[in-house]
Tab-separated table of C-alpha atoms in Angstrom:
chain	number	residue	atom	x	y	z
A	22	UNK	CA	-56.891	108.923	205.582
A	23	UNK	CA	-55.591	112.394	206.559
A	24	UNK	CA	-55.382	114.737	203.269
A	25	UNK	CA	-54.705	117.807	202.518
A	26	UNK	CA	-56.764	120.507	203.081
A	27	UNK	CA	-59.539	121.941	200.661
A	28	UNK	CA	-57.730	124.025	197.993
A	29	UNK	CA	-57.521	127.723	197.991
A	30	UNK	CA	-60.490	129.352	195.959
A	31	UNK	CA	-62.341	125.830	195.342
A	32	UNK	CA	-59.653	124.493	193.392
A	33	UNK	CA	-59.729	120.845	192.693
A	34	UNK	CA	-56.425	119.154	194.159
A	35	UNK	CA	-55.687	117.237	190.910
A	36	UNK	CA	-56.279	120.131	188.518
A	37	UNK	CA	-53.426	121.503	187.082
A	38	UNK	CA	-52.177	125.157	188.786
A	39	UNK	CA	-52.712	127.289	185.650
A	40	UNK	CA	-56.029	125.817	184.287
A	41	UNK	CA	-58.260	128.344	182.295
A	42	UNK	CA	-61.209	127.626	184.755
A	43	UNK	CA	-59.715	129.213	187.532
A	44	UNK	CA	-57.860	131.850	186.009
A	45	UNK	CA	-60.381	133.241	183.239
A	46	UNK	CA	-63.848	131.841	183.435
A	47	UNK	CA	-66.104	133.323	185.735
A	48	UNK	CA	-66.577	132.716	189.339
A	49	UNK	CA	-70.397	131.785	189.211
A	50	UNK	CA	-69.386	129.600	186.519
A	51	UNK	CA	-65.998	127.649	187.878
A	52	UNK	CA	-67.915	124.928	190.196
A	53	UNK	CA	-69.726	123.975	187.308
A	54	UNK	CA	-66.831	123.935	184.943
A	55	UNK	CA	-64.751	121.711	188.032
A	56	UNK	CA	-67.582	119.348	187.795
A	57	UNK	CA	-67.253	119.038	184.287
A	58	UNK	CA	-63.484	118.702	184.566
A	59	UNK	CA	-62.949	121.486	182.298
A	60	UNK	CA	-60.458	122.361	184.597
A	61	UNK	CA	-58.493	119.099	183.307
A	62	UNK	CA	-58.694	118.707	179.940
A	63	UNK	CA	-56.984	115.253	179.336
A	64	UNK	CA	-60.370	113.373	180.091
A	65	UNK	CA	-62.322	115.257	177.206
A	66	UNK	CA	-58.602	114.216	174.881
A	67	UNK	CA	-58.910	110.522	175.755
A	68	UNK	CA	-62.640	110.361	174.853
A	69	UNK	CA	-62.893	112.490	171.261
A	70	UNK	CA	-59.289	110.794	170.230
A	71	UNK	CA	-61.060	107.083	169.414
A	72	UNK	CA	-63.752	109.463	167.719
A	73	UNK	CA	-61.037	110.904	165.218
A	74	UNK	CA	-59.336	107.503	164.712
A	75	UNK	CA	-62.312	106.048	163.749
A	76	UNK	CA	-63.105	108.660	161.132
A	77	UNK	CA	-60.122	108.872	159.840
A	78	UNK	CA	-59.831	105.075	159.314
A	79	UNK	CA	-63.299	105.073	157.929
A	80	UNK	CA	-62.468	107.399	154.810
A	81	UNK	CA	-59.776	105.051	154.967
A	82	UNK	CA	-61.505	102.114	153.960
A	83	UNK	CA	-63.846	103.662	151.376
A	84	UNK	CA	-61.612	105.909	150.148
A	85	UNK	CA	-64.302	109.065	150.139
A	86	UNK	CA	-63.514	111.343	152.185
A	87	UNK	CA	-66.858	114.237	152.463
A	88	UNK	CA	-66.744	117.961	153.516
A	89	UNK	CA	-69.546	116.611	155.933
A	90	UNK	CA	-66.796	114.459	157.676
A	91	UNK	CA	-65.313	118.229	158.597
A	92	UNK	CA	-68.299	118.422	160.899
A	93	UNK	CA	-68.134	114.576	161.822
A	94	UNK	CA	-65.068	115.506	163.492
A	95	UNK	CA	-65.992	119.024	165.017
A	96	UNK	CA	-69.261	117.717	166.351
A	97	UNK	CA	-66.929	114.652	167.636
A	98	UNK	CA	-64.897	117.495	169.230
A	99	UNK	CA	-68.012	119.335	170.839
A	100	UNK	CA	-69.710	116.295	171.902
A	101	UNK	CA	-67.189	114.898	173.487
A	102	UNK	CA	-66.550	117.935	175.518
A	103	UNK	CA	-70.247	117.737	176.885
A	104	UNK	CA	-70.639	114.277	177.375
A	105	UNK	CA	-67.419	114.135	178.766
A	106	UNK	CA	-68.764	116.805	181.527
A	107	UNK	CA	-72.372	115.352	181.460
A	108	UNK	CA	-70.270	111.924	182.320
A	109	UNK	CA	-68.194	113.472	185.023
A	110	UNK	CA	-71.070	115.070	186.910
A	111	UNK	CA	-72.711	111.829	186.573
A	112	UNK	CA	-69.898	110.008	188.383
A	113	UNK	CA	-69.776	112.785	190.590
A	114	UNK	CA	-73.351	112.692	191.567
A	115	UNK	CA	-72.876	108.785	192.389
A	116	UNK	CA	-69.538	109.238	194.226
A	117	UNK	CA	-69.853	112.142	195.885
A	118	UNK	CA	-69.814	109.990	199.485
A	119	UNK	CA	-66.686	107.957	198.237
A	120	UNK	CA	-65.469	111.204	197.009
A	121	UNK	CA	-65.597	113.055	200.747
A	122	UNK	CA	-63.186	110.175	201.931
A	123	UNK	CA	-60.243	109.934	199.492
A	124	UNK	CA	-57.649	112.851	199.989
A	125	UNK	CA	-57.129	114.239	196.046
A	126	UNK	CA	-60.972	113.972	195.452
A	127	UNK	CA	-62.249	115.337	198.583
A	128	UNK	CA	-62.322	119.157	196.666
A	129	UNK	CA	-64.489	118.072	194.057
A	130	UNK	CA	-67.275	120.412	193.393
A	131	UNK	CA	-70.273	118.478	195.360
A	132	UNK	CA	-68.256	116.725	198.677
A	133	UNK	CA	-66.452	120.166	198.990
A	134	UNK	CA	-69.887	122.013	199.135
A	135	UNK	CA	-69.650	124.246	196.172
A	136	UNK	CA	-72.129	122.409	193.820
A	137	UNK	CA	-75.694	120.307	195.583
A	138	UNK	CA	-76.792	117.695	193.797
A	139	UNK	CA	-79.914	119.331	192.476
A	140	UNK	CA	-77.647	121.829	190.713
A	141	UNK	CA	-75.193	118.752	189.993
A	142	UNK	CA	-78.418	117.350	187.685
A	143	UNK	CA	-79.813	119.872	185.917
A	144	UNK	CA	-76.085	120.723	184.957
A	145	UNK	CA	-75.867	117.307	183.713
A	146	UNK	CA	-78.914	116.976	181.892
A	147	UNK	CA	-78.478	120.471	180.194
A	148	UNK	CA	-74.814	118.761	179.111
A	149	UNK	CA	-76.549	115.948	177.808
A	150	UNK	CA	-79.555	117.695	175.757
A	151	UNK	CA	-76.841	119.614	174.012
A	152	UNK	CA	-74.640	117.018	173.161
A	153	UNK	CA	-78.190	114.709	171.657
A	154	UNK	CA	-78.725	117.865	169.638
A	155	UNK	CA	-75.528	117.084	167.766
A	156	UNK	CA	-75.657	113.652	167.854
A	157	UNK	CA	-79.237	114.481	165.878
A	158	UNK	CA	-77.107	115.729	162.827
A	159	UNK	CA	-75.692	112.445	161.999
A	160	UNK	CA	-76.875	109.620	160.265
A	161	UNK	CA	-79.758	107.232	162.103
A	162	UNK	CA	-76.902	104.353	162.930
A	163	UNK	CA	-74.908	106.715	163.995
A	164	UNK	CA	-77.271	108.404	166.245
A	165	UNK	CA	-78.834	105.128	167.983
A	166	UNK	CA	-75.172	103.895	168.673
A	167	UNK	CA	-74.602	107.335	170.394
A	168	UNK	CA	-78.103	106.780	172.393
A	169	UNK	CA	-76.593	103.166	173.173
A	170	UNK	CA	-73.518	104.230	174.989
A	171	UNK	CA	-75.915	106.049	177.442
A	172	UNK	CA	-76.399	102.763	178.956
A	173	UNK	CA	-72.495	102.231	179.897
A	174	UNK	CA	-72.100	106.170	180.463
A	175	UNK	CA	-74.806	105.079	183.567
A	176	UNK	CA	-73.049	101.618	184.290
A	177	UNK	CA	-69.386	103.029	184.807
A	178	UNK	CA	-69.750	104.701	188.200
A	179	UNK	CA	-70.782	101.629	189.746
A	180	UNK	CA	-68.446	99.262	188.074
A	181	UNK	CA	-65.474	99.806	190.938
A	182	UNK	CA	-68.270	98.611	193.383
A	183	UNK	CA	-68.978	94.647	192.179
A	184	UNK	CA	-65.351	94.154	189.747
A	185	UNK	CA	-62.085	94.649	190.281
A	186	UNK	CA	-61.963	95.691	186.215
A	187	UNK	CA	-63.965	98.836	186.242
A	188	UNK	CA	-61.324	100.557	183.787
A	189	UNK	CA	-62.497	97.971	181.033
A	190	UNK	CA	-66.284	99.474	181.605
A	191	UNK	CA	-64.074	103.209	181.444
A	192	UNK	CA	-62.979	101.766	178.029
A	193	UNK	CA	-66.002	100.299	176.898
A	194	UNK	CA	-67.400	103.829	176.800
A	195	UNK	CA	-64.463	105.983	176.605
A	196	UNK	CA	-63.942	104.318	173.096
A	197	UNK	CA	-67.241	103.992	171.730
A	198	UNK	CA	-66.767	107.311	169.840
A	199	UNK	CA	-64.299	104.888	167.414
A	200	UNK	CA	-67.830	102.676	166.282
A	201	UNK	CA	-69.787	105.828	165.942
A	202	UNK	CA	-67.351	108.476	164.037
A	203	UNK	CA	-66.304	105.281	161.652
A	204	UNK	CA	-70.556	104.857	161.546
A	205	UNK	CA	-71.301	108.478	160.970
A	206	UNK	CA	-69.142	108.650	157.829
A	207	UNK	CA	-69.512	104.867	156.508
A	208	UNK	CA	-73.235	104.397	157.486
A	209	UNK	CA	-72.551	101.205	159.266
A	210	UNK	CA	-70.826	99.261	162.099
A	211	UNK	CA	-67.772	97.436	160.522
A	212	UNK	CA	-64.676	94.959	161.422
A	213	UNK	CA	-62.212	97.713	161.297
A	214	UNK	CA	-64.096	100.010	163.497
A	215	UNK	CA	-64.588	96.748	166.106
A	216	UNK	CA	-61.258	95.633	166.112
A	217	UNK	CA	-60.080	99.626	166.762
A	218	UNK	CA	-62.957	99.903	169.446
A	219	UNK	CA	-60.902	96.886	171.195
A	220	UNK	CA	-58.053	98.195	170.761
A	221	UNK	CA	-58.869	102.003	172.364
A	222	UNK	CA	-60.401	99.456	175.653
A	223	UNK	CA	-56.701	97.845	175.643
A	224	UNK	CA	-55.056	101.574	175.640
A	225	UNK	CA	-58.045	102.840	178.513
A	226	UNK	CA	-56.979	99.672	180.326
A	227	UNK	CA	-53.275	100.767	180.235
A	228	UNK	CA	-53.562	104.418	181.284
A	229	UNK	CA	-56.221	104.093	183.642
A	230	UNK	CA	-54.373	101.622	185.491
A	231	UNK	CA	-51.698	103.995	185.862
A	232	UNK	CA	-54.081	106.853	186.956
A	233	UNK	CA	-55.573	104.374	189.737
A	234	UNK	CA	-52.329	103.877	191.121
A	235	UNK	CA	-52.491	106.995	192.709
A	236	UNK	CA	-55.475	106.113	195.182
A	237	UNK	CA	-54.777	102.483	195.915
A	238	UNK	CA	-54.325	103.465	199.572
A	239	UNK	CA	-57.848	105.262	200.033
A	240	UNK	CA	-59.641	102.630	197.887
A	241	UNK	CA	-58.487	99.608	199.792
A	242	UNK	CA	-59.387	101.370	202.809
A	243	UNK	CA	-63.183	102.286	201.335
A	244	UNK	CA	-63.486	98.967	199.650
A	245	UNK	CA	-63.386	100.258	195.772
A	246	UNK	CA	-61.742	97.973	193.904
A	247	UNK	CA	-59.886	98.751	190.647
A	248	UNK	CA	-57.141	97.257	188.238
A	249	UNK	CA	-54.089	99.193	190.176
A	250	UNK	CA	-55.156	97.287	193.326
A	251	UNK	CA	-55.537	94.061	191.788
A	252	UNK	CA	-52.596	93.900	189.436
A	253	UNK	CA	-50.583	95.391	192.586
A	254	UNK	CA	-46.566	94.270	192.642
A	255	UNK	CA	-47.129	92.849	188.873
A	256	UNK	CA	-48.944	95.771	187.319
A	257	UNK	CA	-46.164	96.596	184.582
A	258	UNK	CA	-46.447	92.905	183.293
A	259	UNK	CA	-49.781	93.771	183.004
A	260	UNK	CA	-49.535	97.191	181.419
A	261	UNK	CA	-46.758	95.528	178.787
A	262	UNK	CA	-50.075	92.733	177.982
A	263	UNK	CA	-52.035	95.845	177.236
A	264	UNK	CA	-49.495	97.721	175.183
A	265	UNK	CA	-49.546	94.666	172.387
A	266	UNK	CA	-52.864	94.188	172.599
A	267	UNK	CA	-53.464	97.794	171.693
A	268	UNK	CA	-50.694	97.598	169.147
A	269	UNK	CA	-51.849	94.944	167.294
A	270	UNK	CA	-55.859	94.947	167.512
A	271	UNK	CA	-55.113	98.536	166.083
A	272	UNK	CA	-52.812	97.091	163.200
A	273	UNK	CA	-55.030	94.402	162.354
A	274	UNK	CA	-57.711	96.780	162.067
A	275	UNK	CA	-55.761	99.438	159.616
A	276	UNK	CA	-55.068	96.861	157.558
A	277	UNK	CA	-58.406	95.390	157.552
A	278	UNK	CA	-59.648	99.265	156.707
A	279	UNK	CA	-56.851	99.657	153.981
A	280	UNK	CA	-56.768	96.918	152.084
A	281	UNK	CA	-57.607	96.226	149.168
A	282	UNK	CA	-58.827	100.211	148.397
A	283	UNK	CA	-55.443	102.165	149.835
A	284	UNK	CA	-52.177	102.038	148.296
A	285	UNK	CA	-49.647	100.677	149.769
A	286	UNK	CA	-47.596	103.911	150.799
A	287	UNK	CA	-51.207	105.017	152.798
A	288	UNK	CA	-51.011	101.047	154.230
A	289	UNK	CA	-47.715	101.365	155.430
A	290	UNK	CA	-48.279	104.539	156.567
A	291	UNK	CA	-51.126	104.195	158.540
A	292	UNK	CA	-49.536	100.891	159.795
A	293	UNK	CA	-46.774	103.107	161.493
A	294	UNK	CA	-49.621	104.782	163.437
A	295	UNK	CA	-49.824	101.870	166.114
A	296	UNK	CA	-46.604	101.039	165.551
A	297	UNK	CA	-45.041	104.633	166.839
A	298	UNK	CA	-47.882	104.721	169.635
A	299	UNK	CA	-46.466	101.097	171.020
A	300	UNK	CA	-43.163	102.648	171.365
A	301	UNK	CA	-44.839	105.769	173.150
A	302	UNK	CA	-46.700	103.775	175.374
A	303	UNK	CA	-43.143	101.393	176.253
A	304	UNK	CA	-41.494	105.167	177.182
A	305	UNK	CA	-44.077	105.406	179.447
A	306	UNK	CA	-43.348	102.187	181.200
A	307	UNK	CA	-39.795	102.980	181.485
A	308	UNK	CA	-41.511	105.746	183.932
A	309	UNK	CA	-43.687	103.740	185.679
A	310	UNK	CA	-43.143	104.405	189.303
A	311	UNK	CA	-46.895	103.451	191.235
A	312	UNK	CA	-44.900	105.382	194.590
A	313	UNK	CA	-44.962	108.436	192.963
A	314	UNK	CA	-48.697	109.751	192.758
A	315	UNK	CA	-47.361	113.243	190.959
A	316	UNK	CA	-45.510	110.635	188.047
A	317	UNK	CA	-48.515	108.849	187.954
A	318	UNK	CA	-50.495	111.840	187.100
A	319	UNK	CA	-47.999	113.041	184.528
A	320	UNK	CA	-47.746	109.533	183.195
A	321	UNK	CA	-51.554	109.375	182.294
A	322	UNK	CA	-51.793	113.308	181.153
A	323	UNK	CA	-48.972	112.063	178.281
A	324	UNK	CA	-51.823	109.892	176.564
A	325	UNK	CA	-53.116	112.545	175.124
A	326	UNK	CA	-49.800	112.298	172.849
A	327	UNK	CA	-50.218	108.944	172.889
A	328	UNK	CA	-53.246	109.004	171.016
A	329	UNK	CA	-52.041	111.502	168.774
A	330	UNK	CA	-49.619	110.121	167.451
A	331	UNK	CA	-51.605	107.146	165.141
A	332	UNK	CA	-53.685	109.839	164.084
A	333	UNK	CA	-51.436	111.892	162.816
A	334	UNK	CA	-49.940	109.091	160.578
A	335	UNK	CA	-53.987	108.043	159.750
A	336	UNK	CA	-54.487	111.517	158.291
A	337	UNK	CA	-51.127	110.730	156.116
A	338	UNK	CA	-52.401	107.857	154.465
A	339	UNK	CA	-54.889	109.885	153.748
A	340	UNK	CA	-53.089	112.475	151.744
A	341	UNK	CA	-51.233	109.639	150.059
């Protein structure tokens, strides 16, 4: 398990070259930031996107869209960024001895030395006190299902240690943000917002797999299990299962939000959403090379467009 050498300048291997961390933010701040994987931005994408689909689809279904749902989705944004970092650190904390042994996570803030755990948990818990003080400004459902993913932010960590699915736990509470944003605007848990919740776990499931790819070597050699090692040889079947799943739990649940209330240009529209992200997930697989770590990298960092892309035909129906 030779790897590379620390990076220059505490640089974290995976991060990319030109991050803001390490070019503009201060130096007393950067470890931090690293922990927090502010230096890699894709992670906080992949866990406010479900947030904005799930608003979106809720004004959907009632057809009442609020000026309050402008700060639904900017306390979405900010919360996400902290509890994305709070969630990091967390994994961080629990990893760090796993960490010191695998070659691209070996520079991470506590095995390299720059961050000690004591400093890795008040970080975390200052993270966390900020996000619950915007979670405060939504509605009580809202807020208790945001208290409620605590419990599988804490889980995750330890999920590659007893299954060989830990990405489904990664999408259990990478997606949760889809129940609570359609909550915070609707003021209840509802089909739509379940069936899309199953359908983000599908998508986590299919670019997570891809990210794991890249440390099959280490893990099999440290015992952590994951979907890349188990799927192995047959892991695009598997990532073409997870592609219609995500397709069509996130059709059934447009239409279940748009009809009977939307017209049918904002159904069709909005039905073009998961449509267009199927065919952006397929150009993916046409990619899909698990001997090539850096494609593997680049493959997963293109989900942020993936998840884009049905929210930019959601906000259509909107206007329609």
């Amino acid at each position: 398990m030779q790897g590379k050498a620390p990076m220059p300048d505490g640089q974290v291997a995976d991060a990319p070259a030109d991050n803001w961390v390490d070019r503009y933010a201060p130096e007393a701040t950067r470890p931090y930031l690293r922990l927090s994987r502010a230096d890699r931005p894709i992670g906080t994408w992949l866990l406010l996107i479900p947030c904005w689909w799930g608003l979106a689809l809720g004004m959907l279904s009632d057809q009442s869209p609020r000026w309050e749902d402008a700060w639904i989705a900017l306390g979405c944004g900010l919360g996400a960024w902290l509890m994305r970092g709070a969630g990091c650190t967390w994994n961080d904390i629990t990893d760090r001895d796993f960490d010191a042994q695998v070659a691209r996570t070996r520079s991470r803030p506590i095995p390299s030395g720059q961050v000690s755990v004591r400093g890795a948990v008040i970080w975390m818990g200052a993270q966390s006190l900020l996000a619950f003080c915007i979670l405060l400004t939504f509605n009580r459902m809202a807020i208790s299902l945001g208290v409620l993913s605590l419990l599988l932010v804490t889980i995750y960590p330890f999920a590659k240690r007893f299954t060989w699915w830990p990405q489904v736990f990664l999408g259990l509470a990478f997606n949760w943000g889809a129940l609570l944003a359609w909550t915070a605007h609707t003021g209840r848990v509802e089909l739509p917002a379940a069936l899309l919740y199953l359908a983000g776990i599908c998508w986590t499931l299919f670019y997570d797999t891809i990210y794991a790819h890249q440390d099959t070597e280490d893990d099999a050699l440290i015992g952590v299990k994951s979907t890349a090692r188990l799927f192995g040889d047959r892991t695009s079947h598997w990532l073409k299962y997870f592609l219609v799943a995500t397709v069509a739990l996130m059709a059934a649940s447009v239409v279940d939000a748009a009809v009977p209330d939307a017209s049918l240009i904002a159904l069709i529209l909005a039905l073009t959403g998961p449509w267009a992200m199927g065919w952006h997930m397929a150009w993916q697989l046409r990619g899909f090379d698990p001997s090539d770590d850096k494609r593997m990298l680049h493959l997963f960092r293109l989900n942020r467009d993936t998840g884009l892309i049905p929210l930019i035909f959601f906000c259509a129906a909107l206007l329609a």
